[in-house]
Amino acid sequence: MRTLLLSASFLVLAGVSGASAHATFEVKEAAAGSTYKAVLRVPHGCDGQATLKVRVSIPDGVYNVKPMPKAGWTLETVTGAYAKPFENHGTTVTEGVREIVWTGELADAHYDEFVFRGSLGKDLAADSMLYVPVVQECANGAERWIQVPAEGQKDSDLDYPAPGIRIAPAKAGH
Amino acid sequence: MTLPPPPRPSLRILLRLALLLVCLACGDDRALAHAALLETTPADGAALAAAPAAATFRFNEPVSVAAVGLVGPDGATVDLAARTDGPLVTVPLPALPAGGFALTVRVVSEDGHPVASTLVFTVGPVDAAAAPPVAAVTDDPARAAAAWLARFALAAGLLIGVGGAVVAVLADPAAPPAGLMVRRLPSLGAMAAVAAVGLTGADALGLPLAALVGPAMARTWAAGAATSALPAAILALLAAAGALLALAAPSPVRRPLAVAALAATAAAFAASGHAATAEPRWLARGTVAAHAGLAALWLGALPALHRSLGDAAAPAGRRLLAAFAVAGPAGVGALATAGVTLAVLQGAVTAEALVGTAYGQVLLVKLAVVAGLLGLAAVNRWRFADAAGRDPAARVGLRRLVAVEIALAVLVLAVLSGWRFTPPPRALAAAPVTATLADPTLPATEAAAATVAVAPGRAGPVALALVLPPTPDGAPPLEVAVLLAQPEAGIAAIRRPAVRDGDRWRVPDLVLPVAGRWTVEVRVLVTAFEERRLAGAFTLR
């Protein structure tokens, strides 16, 4: 049921972001307290250069992050303490993955997806946006998808918006 | 004796019209320049973690330091010493405790104008409520009035007084002593020049008028003597002495003394004042000297003319009148040429600079009065000069108009003494524009704001310097980029990386092609994943 719901929301949102050349998530909405499978879509390199590294910073409010290994890419994670501990089925989780680094090569002419999974905290406010800063590093520099809109701004006002997901209200009974 | 026949009327009208038009753009310069402060280290308003060992002030032109005072958190002022290297002033600081400080540097630029600049900074953790002390700005109206009066008296004493003596002697070395005005004015000018030294000192130190004679007297006069007011005063004294000696001396040495007095007058004006320090320096100084020398001859001829017209029997009067009629147009032409050159050097040739700056407004008023003076001179020449040699009635009429001309000349000097208080447009143009940049996502606090300074504050190649707020962990930003745009003019963002330079970030090789309002956005990469954006706007002249 959830898959159906997410798929539906994806279809709705796909039209909006389909033409975008920004780094985005395939699924743009998830409920607080749910497990979210992030599919990060990397549409191009840095000014024509191949991407050599994809770095994802795990924002506060997300825990139990597990990246999916990727053929041809080395996978590393950086762990650290969470800003706030999470209660996960009776256990308290205080630290975990804070950054994921895939190292490999993605030509500018090619497209690829980078996948990880994580739990969204129950405290995340409904209808708020959760932004996940992503940096593509190339030989000649970096594309930093890290901009977060200020009050009154939209993603479209930004040159390098961070990919984000809208938090749907937590479902009762989970 | 008969006068040479004047040119045909149509030619004369054209000639005078051309002169008037040329003179509408001319300028004289006895004002003192204002050095513009370009930047300081630490930056003004900086919140420093540790006490700095020294502070620096960078100006747009070489300066000499008159006084440095540091006001600490306890409110007490400590006098400090400073090193000067051209336009850069370095103040070694004593060990400072935590708290707010106001460091005031009083400098005098080469042309003699004092400028006081205050740099406010805090050291260590400072309670937000405990604002840094602000140094008192002493702006004394009595001192300002005295400064204007001294300048006016100096100009009148040298140009009308010394000029009058020079003209009287040159016109007729055997003539009896000149009129009372010509005998008294040089001394007045000399006294004014001496007073100007003390007034410049008081101005430089920010002291009231009373400091010229009070307990601070030695310090005040020493500060004034360290400026270009001293050589100007010495030359003015020499000019006055030369003029008075020329009037009193035996005939053979009168002319050489008069010429020397004229040269000293020209040099006195070229020794100080902001026109004399415009670039190129040699041209500016030479032009000021020429302008002042010619003005002295013109204005000096008026009292001599007035006096000679009162004495029907004096052959010297007719000779003077004839000489004035012949040399006048050429002299005024040369005077106007020098004036235009100075106006160009001072940057006062655009309509905006003329109307929009106090300096330009003084120039316009001066030109209006000068135009009246020239018009009157033209009327004199047309209506009376031919007849005045013979007709007593015409002589009386001419004499009356010459008296009006003298009054107008005095008015011109009174007006141009107002330049004492107005920086020339070139100094204003060199001054930087600054803006505060705020992060819209953070509450508006001083600590979160950045400042941007663009120097010079006009369109063209500029140096852009940024002072960023401290990062939470004190680590320097990874990257800083500046985006400049003029959305109203359709200029999309010009993106330039900034380079770190001490406590500042600079954008090299930046050209902002048009004047007007520029929006500026600074993107600070705090960590690999965190960017801070600060936005604001500034207006280029």
XYZ file of C-alpha atoms in Angstrom, chain B residues 11 26 35 57 82 115 125 167 184 189 232 259 284 316 353-354 356 380 383 387 397 469 481 490 504 532:
26
model
C 34.767 90.477 -32.671
C 36.802 76.895 -14.549
C 42.085 61.721 2.326
C 44.494 52.201 8.407
C 51.858 55.314 14.958
C 40.625 63.596 8.639
C 33.632 37.635 24.735
C 50.438 95.841 -9.879
C 47.077 96.875 4.996
C 46.977 87.861 4.790
C 52.101 77.887 2.925
C 58.044 90.056 -8.882
C 48.455 70.465 -10.454
C 50.030 106.278 -14.424
C 29.940 66.389 -9.808
C 29.063 70.059 -10.261
C 25.665 66.849 -6.753
C 33.553 98.948 -18.295
C 31.251 101.946 -22.242
C 36.248 107.884 -22.891
C 31.233 106.134 -13.754
C 31.031 36.972 10.332
C 32.022 33.295 -3.951
C 19.061 43.280 -16.745
C 39.305 39.611 4.585
C 25.688 30.342 4.037
